[in-house]
Coordinates of C-alpha atoms in Angstrom, one line a residue:
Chain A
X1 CA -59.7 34.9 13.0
X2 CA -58.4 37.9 11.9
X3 CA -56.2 39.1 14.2
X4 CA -54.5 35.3 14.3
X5 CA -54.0 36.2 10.3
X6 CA -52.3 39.7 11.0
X7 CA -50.0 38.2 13.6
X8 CA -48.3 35.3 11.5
X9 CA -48.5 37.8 8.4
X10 CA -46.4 40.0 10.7
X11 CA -44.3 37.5 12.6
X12 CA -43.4 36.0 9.1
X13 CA -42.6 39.1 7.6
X14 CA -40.2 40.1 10.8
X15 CA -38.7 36.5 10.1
X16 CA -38.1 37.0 6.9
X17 CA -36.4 40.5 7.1
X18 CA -34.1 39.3 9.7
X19 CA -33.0 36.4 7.6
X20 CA -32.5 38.4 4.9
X21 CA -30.5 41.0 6.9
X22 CA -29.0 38.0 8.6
X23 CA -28.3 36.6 5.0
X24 CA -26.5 39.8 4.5
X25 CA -25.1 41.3 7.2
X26 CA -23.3 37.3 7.9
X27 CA -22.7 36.7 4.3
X28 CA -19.5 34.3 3.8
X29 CA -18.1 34.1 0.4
X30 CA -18.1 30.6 -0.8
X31 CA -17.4 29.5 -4.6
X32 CA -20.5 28.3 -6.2
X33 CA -18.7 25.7 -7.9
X34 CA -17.9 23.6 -4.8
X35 CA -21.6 22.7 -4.2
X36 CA -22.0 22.2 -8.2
X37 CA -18.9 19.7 -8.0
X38 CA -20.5 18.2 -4.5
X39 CA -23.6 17.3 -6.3
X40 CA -21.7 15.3 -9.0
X41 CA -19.7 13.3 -6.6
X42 CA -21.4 10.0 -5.2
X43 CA -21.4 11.4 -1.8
X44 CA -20.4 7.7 -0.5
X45 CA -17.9 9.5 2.0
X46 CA -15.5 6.9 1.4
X47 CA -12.5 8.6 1.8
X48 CA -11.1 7.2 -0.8
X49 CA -9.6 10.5 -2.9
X50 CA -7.8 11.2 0.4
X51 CA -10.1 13.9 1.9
X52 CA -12.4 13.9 4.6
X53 CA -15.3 12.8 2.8
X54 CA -17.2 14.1 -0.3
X55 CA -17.5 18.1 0.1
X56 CA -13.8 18.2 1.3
X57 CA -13.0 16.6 -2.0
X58 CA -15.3 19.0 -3.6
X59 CA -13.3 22.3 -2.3
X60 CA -10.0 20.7 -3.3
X61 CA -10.9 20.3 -6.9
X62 CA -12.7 23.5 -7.0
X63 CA -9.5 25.0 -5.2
X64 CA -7.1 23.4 -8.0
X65 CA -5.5 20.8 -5.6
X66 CA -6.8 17.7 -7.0
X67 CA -8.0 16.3 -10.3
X68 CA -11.5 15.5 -10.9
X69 CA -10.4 11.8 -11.6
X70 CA -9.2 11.5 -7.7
X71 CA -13.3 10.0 -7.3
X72 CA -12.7 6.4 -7.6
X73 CA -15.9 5.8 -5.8
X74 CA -18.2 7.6 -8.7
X75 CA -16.5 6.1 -11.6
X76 CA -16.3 7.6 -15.2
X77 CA -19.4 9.2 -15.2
X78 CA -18.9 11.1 -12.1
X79 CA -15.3 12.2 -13.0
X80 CA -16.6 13.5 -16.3
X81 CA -19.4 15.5 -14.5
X82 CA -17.2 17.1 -11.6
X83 CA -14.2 18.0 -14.8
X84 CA -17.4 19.6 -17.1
X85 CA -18.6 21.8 -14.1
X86 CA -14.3 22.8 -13.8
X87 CA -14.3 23.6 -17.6
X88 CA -11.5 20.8 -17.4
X89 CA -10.4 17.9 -20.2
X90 CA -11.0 14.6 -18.9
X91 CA -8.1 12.3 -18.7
X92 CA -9.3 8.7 -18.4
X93 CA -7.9 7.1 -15.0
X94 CA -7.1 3.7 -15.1
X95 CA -9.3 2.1 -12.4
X96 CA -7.5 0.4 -8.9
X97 CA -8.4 -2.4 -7.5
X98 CA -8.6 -4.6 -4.6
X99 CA -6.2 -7.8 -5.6
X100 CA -6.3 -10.8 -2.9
X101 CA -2.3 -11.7 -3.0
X102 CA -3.1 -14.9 -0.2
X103 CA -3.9 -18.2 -2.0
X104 CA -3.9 -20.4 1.5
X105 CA -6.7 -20.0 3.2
X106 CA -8.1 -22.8 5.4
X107 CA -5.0 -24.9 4.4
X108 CA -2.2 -22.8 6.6
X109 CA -1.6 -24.8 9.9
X110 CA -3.5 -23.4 12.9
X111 CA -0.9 -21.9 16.0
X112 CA -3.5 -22.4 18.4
X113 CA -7.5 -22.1 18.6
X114 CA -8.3 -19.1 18.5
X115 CA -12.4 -17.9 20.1
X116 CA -12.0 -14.3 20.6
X117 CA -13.6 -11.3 18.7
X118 CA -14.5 -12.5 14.7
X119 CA -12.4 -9.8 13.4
X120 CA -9.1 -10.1 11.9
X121 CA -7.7 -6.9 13.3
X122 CA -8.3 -8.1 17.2
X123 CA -6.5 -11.7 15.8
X124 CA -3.5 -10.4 14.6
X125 CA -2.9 -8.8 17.7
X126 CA -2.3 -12.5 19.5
X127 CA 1.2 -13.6 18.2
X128 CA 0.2 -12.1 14.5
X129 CA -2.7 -14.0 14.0
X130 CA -3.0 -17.6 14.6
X131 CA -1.6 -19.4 11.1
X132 CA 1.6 -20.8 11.2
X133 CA 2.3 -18.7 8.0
X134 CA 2.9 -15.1 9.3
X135 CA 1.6 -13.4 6.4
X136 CA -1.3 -15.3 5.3
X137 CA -4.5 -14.0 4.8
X138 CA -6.4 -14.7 8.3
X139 CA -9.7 -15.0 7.3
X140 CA -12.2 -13.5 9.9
X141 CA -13.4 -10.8 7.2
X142 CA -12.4 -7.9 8.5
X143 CA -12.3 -6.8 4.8
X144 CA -15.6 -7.9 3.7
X145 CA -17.6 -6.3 6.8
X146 CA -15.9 -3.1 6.2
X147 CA -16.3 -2.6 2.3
X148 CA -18.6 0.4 2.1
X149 CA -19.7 -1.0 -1.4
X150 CA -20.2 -4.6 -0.5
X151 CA -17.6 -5.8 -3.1
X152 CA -16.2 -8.4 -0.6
X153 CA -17.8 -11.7 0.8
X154 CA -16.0 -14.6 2.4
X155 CA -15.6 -17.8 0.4
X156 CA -15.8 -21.3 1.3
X157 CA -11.8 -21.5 2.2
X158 CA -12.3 -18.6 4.7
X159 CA -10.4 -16.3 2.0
X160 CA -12.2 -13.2 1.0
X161 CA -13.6 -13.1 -3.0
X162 CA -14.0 -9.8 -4.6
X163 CA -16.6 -8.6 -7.0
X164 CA -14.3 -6.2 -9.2
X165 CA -17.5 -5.0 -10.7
X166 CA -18.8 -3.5 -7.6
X167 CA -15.0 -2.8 -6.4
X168 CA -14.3 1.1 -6.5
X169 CA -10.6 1.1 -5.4
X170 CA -11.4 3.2 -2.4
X171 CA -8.5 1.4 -0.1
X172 CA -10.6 0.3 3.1
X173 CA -10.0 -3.3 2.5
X174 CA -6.3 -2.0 2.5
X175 CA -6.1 -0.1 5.2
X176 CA -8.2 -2.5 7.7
X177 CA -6.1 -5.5 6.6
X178 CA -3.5 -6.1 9.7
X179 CA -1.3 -8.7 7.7
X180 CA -1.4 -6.4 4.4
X181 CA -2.8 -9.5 2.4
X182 CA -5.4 -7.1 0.6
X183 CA -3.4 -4.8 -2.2
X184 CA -5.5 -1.7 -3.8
X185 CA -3.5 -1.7 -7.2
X186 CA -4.2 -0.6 -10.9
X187 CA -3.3 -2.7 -13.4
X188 CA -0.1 -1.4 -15.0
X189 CA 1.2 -1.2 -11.4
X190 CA 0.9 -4.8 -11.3
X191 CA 2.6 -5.2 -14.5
X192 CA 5.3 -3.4 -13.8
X193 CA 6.2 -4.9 -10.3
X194 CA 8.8 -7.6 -10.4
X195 CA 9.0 -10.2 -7.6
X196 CA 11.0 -9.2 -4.1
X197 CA 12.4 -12.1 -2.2
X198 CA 10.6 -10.8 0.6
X199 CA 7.2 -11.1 -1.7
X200 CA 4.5 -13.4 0.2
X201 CA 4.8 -16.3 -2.7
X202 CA 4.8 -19.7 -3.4
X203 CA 8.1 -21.2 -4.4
X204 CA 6.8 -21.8 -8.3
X205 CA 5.8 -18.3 -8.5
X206 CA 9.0 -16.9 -6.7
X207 CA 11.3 -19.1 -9.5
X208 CA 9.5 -18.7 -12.5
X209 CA 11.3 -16.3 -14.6
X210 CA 8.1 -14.7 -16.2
X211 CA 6.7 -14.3 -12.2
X212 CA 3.3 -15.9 -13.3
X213 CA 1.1 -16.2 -10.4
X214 CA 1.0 -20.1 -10.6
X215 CA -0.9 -21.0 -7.6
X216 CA -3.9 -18.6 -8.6
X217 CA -4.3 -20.2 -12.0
X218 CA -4.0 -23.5 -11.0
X219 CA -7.1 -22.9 -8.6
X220 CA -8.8 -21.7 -11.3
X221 CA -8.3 -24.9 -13.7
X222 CA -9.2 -26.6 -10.8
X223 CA -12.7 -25.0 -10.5
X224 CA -13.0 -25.3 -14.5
X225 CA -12.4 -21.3 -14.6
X226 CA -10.1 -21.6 -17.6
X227 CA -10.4 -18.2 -18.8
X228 CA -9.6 -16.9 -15.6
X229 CA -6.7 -18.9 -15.7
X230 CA -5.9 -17.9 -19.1
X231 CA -5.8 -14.4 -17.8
X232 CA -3.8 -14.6 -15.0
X233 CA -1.2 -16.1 -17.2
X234 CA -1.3 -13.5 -19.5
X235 CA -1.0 -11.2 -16.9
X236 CA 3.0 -11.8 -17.1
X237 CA 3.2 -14.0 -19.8
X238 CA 1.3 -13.3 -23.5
X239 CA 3.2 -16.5 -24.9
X240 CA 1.4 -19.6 -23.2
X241 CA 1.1 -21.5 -25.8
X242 CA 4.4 -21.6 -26.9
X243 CA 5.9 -21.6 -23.2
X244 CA 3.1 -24.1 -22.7
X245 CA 5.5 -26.5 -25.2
X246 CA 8.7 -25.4 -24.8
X247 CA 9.4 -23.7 -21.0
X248 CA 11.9 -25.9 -19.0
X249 CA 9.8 -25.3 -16.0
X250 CA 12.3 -24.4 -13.3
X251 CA 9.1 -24.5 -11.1
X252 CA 8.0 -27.6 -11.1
X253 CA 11.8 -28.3 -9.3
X254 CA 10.7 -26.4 -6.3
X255 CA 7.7 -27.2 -6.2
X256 CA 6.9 -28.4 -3.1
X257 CA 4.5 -31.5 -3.8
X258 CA 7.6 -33.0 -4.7
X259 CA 8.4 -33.8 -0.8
X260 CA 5.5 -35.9 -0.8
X261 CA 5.0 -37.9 -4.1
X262 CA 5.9 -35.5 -7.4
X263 CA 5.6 -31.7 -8.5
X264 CA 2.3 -30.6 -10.2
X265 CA 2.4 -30.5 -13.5
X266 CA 2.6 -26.7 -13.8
X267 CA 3.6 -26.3 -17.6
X268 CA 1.4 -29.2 -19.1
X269 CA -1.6 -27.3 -17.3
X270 CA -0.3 -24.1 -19.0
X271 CA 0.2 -26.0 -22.2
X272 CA -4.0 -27.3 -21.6
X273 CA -5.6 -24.3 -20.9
X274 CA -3.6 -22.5 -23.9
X275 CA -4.6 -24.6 -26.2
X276 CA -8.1 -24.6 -24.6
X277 CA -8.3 -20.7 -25.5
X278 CA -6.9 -21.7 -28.8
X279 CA -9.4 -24.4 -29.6
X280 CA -11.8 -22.7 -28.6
X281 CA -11.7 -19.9 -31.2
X282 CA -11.8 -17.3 -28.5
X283 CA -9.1 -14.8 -27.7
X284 CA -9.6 -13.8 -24.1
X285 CA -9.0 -9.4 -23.7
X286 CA -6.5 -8.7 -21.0
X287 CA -7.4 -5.1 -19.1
X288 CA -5.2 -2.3 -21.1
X289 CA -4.6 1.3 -19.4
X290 CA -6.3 3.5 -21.2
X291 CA -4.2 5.6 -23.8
X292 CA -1.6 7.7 -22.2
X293 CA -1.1 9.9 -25.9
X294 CA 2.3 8.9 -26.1
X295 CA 3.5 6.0 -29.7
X296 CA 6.1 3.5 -29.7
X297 CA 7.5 1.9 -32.8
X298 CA 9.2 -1.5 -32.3
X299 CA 12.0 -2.9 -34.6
X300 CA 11.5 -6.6 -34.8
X301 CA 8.6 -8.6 -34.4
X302 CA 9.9 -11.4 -32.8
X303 CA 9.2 -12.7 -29.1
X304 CA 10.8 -10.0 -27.9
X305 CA 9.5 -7.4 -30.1
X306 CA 6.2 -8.7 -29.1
X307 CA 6.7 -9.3 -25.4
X308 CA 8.0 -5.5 -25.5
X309 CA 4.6 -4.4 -27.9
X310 CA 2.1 -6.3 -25.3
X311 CA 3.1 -4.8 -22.6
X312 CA 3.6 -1.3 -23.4
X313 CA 0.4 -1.4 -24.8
X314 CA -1.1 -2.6 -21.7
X315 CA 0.3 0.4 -19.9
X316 CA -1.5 2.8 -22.4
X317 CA 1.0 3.5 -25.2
X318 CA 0.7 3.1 -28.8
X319 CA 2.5 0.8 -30.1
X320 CA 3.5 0.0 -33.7
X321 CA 6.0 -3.0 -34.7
X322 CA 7.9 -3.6 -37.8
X323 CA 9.7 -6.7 -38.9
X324 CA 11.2 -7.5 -42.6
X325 CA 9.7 -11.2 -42.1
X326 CA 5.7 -10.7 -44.0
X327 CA 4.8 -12.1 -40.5
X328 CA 5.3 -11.9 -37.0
X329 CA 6.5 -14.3 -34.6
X330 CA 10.4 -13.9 -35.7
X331 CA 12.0 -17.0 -34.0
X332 CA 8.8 -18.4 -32.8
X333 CA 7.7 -19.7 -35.8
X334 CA 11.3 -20.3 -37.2
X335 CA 13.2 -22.4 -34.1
X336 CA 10.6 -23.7 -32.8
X337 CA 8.5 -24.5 -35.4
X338 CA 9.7 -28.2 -35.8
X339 CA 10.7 -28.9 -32.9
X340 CA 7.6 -28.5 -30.0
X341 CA 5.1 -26.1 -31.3
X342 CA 2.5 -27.1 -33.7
X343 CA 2.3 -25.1 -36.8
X344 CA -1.3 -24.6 -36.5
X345 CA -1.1 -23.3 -33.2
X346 CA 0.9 -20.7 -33.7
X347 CA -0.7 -19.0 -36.6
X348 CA -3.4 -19.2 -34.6
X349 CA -1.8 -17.2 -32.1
X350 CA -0.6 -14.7 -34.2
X351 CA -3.8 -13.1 -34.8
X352 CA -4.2 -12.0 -31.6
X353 CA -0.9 -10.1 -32.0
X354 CA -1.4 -8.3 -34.9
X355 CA -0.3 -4.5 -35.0
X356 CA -4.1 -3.5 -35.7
X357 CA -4.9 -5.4 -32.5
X358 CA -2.2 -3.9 -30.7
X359 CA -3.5 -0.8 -31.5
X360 CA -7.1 -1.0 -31.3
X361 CA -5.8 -2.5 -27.1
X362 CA -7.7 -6.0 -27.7
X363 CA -4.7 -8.1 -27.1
Chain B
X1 CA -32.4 25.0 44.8
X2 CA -33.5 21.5 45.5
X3 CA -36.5 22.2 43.2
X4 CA -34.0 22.5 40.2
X5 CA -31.8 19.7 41.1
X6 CA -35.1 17.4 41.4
X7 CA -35.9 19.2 38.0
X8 CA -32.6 18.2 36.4
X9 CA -32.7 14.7 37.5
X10 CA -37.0 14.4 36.3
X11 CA -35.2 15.8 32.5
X12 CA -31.9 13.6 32.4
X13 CA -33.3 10.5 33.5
X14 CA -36.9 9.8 34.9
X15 CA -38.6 11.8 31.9
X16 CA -36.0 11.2 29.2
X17 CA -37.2 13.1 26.8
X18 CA -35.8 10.3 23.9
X19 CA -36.3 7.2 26.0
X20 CA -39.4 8.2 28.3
X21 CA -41.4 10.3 25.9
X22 CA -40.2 9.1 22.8
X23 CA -39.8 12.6 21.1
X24 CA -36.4 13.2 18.2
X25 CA -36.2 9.6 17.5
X26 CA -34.7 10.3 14.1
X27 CA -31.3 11.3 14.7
X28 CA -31.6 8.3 17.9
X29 CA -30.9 5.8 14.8
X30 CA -29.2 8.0 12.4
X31 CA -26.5 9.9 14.1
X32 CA -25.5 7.1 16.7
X33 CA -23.3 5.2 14.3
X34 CA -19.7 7.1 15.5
X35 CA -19.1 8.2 18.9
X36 CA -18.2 11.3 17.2
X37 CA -21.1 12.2 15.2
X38 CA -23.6 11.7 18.4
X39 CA -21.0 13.8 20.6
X40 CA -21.6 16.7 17.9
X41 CA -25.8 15.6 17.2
X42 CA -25.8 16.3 21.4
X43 CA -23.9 19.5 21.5
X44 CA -25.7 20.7 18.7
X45 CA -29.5 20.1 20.5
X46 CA -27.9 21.4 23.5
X47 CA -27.0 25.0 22.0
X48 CA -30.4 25.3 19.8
X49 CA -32.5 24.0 22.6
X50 CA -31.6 26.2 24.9
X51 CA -31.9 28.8 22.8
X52 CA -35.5 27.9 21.3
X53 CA -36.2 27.5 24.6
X54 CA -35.9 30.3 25.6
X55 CA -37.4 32.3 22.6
X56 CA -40.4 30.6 22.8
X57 CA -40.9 31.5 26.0
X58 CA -40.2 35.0 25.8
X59 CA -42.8 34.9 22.5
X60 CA -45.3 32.9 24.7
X61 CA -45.1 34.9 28.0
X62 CA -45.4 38.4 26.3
X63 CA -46.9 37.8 22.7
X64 CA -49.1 34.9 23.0
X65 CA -50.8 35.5 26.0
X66 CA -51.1 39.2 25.9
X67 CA -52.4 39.3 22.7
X68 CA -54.7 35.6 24.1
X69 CA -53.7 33.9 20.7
X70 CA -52.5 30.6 22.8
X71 CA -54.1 28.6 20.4
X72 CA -51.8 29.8 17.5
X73 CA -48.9 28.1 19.8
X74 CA -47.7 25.5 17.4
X75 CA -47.6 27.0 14.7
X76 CA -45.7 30.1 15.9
X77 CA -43.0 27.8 17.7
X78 CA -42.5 26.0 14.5
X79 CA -42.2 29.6 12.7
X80 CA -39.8 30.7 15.5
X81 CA -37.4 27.7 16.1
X82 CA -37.2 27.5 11.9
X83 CA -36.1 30.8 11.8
X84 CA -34.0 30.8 14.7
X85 CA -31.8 28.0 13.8
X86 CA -31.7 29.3 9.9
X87 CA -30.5 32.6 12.0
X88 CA -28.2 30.6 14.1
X89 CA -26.3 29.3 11.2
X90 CA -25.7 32.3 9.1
X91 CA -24.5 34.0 12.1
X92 CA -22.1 31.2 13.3
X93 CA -20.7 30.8 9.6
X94 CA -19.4 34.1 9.7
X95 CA -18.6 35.3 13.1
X96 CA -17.9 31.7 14.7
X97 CA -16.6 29.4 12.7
X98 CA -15.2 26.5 14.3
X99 CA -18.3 26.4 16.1
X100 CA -20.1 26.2 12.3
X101 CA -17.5 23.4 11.6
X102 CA -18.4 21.5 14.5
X103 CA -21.8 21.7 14.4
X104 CA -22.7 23.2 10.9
X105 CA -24.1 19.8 9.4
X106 CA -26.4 19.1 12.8
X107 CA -28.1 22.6 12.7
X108 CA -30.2 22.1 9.5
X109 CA -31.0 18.2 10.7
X110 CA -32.5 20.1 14.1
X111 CA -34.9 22.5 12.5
X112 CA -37.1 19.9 11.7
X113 CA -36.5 18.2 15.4
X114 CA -39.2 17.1 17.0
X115 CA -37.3 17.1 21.0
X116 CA -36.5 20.5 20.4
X117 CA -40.2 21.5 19.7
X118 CA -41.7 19.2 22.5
X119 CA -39.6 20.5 25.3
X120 CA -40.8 24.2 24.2
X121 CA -44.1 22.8 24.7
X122 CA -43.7 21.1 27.8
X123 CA -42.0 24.7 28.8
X124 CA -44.7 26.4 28.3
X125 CA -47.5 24.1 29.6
X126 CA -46.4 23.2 32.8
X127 CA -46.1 27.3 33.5
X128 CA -42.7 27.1 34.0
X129 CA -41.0 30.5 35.0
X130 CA -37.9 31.7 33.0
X131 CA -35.0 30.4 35.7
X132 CA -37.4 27.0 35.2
X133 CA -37.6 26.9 31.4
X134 CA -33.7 27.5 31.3
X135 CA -32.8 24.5 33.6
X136 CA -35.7 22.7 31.7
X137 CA -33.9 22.9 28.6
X138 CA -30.4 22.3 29.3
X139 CA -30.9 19.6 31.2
X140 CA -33.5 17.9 28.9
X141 CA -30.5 18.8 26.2
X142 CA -28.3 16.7 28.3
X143 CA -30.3 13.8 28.6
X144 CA -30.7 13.5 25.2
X145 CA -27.0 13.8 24.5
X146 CA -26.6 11.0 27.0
X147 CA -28.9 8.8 24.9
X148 CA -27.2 9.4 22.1
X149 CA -23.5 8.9 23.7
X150 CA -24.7 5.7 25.1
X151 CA -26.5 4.3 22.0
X152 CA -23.1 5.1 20.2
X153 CA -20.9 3.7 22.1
X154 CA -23.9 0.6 22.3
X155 CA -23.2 0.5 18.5
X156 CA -19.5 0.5 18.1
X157 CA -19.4 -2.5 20.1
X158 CA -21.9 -4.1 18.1
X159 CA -19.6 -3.5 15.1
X160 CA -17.2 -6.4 16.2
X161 CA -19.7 -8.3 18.2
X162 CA -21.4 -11.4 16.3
X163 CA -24.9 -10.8 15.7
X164 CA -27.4 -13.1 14.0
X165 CA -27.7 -12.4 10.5
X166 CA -31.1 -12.2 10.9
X167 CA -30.6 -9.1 13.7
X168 CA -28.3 -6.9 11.9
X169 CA -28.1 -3.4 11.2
X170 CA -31.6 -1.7 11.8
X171 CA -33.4 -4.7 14.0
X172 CA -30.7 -4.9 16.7
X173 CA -30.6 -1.1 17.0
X174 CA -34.2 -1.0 17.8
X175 CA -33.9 -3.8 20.1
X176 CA -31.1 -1.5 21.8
X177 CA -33.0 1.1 22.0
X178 CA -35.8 -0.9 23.8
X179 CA -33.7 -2.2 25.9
X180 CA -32.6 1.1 26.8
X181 CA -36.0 2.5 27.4
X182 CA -36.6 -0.8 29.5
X183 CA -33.7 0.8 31.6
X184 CA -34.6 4.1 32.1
X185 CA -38.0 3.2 33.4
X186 CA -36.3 1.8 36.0
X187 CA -35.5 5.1 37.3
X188 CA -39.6 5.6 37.3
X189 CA -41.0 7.5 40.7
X190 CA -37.7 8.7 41.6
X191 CA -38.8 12.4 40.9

């Protein structure tokens, strides 16, 4: 009993002293801070900063080469948490997201039937997929199975639906998309991008001078998702319910329901679910960057005063407007105030749009 | 000479020491996901095991027995093949590191391996000389690395195959591995 005691007491303390020679004699210089930043990232290994996985992101940040905010996986929490162990200032990121541009579906003609592998990837590879429409989304969830947060399931149509709660903007949906139908975008780059003839959209969306995704908020009306709808309107357009009354709908002239009996009634659904937000007292938030430090002032409050306000605001500024009238709204409530628009309407409206609004980012 | 090669084929695949005795089947499920983490799980078993092997023979031959304190085997081995690969690491951080990039994040996950222990065991209780214990080990090494490489390469298939709902993730890799171990008995009474 004894001697088994002396002989693990010795080969322990042997052990020992050659670690701690080894730990010596082999030691590598590495900054503490990297494992301090390591712990605060999620360590999902997404890959979606750009580096090879969590610790890689961890040396780059501690090394200077990337800002804390480069997690999108961890959110803000995270980002603040890698930036305190840096001693750095947070600047707020505006969040990416995945952004379905496809609206087709099950409803794109078939090429030819296709019973290979379920994956979209192995599909496009056969005469780019097998929809007549070349750069429709092809439905065999490529996206969805490879999400490493489970933000993506397949609907009903065969399109994919996102969860933009549990979306993190990491880009795999991107990247594993063969026909490019999945975007990762932030907000304000969707604001800012104007319509390319090349752009994968319908004919309504491709004419209408404010680029309003028509097709999307159509669907949703048709679903009864009216503030959804509401939203994607505003996305491009923060007058509905004027243009609701008074737009000369170019779209409706293209629209392609026309070949068969007559277009959809694009603007009067505008016109209902405008005066739907209206009646309902609400006034739905659009997403607004977060503050980029920098103010605007704005001469004129009229439509395009405001136009000009709401969307600088939505890409972070500060915005502040002044007009000689004791209201805003300029020619909107003058010119058009007898003619389509309903007084009560419009004061309504203007609520929404006040520079205290604007400011506070709730329009 | 022959007495090895029967050796090498009993390791690799008769007495596989993951699919025929069922020893390190923890990094069988969790490092088989890419081809590339099980290539670097294998090589990574192959270096320590070898190694360990070898140690704990040396320690049972000429401390153990000479000092007839067989019965502390296990806990010595444990002692030994902790220290080693702690030992192992620090050493390859600083005077080898690609090799530390390659394998770095398999060497903590091996300490605690429970192939790497059971063939030091088997080692020492079948008597096996030193030229014995070395071919023991490496070729045990291999075979596990060929469980792995197969099971990964099983798996990335599986990836774009359509699988029950019911079956995926976790259930169909065990079936997999069953099926596997059905496979390898078939090799039973070769050697």
């Amino acid at each position: 009993m004894v001697d088994a005691f002396i002989f693990l007491l010795i080969l322990g303390a042997i052990s020992a002293a050659i670690l701690g020679f080894a730990a010596r004699a082999f030691y590598v210089y590495e900054d503490p801070k990297i494992a301090l930043v390591e712990e605060c990232l999620p360590g999902a290994n997404c890959g979606g900063c750009g580096y090879a996985g969590c610790s890689a992101c961890a040396a780059a940040i501690v090394a200077g080469k990337a800002s804390p905010s480069v997690c999108v996986a961890g959110g803000p929490s995270v980002i603040q948490a890698a930036a305190a162990v840096m001693g750095l200032k947070v600047e707020a990121a505006e969040p990416k997201l995945a952004f379905l541009t496809c609206a087709g579906g099950t409803r794109a003609e078939t090429k030819y039937n296709y019973l290979g592998t379920e994956d979209c990837r192995a599909l496009a590879m056969l005469y780019r997929g097998d929809k007549k429409c070349e750069v429709a989304c092809l439905g065999r969830g490529t996206c969805a199975k490879n999400c490493p947060f489970g933000a993506i399931t397949m609907g009903k149509n065969n399109l994919p639906i996102i969860d933009l709660d549990l979306c993190t903007g990491c880009g795999t949906c991107e990247t594993v998309c063969p026909t490019g139908t999945i975007k990762v975008q932030r907000g304000s780059e969707r604001t800012l991008h104007f319509s390319m003839i090349d752009d994968r959209l319908a004919p309504c969306q491709q004419t209408c001078p404010a680029q309003i995704d028509i097709p999307r908020y159509i669907d949703h009306i048709k679903h009864g998702r009216y503030e959804e709808a509401v939203l994607t309107i505003k996305e491009k357009n923060p007058f509905l319910l004027t243009c609701g009354r008074v737009c000369p709908h170019p779209c409706e002239e293209v629209c392609r329901r026309a070949l068969g009996d007559e277009p959809v009634s694009i603007n009067q659904l505008k016109r209902f679910v405008a005066d739907y937000e209206m009646n309902t007292g609400g006034h739905f938030p659009v997403s607004v960057a977060p503050d980029n430090g920098h103010k605007v002032a704005i001469i004129g409050g009229g439509p395009g005063g405001l136009s000009c306000a709401y969307f600088l605001r939505r890409l972070g500024y500060s915005v502040t407007l002044f007009d000689m009238q004791p209201k805003l709204g300029g020619m909107l409530t003058t010119a058009y105030l007898n003619t389509a628009s309903p007084k009560r309407s419009l004061t309504g409206r203007f609520k929404g749009y006040s520079t205290s609004a604007l400011m506070q980012g709730s329009i | 000479m022959s007495d090895y090669l029967l050796m090498a084929v009993s390791a690799i695949f008769v007495n596989n020491i993951l699919l025929a005795q069922y020893l390190g089947n923890c990094p069988f499920v969790g490092t088989t996901k890419k081809m590339d983490t099980a290539v670097g799980m294998a090589g990574g078993v192959l270096f320590v095991l070898v190694l360990a092997g070898l140690i704990t023979w040396i320690f049972d031959a000429y401390l153990l027995r000479s000092f007839d304190l067989v019965y502390l085997r296990t806990i010595v081995f444990i002692l030994v093949i902790a220290a080693l690969v702690q030992f192992v690491e620090t050493f390859l951080k600083k005077m080898v590191p690609p090799l530390y990039k390659g394998l770095g994040i398999f060497l903590p996950l091996i300490t605690t391996n429970c192939a790497i222990f059971g063939v030091c065991i088997i080692n020492v209780r079948k008597d096996f000389n030193f030229m014995e214990t070395l071919v023991f080990s490496v070729t045990s090494a291999v075979g596990f690395g060929l469980a792995l490489v197969i099971m990964a390469g099983l798996r990335e298939r599986m990836a774009t195959a359509r699988i029950p709902k019911i079956l995926e993730g976790t259930a169909i890799t065990m079936i997999t591995a069953g099926f596997m171990a059905l496979a390898f008995f078939g090799f039973m009474g070769m050697a």
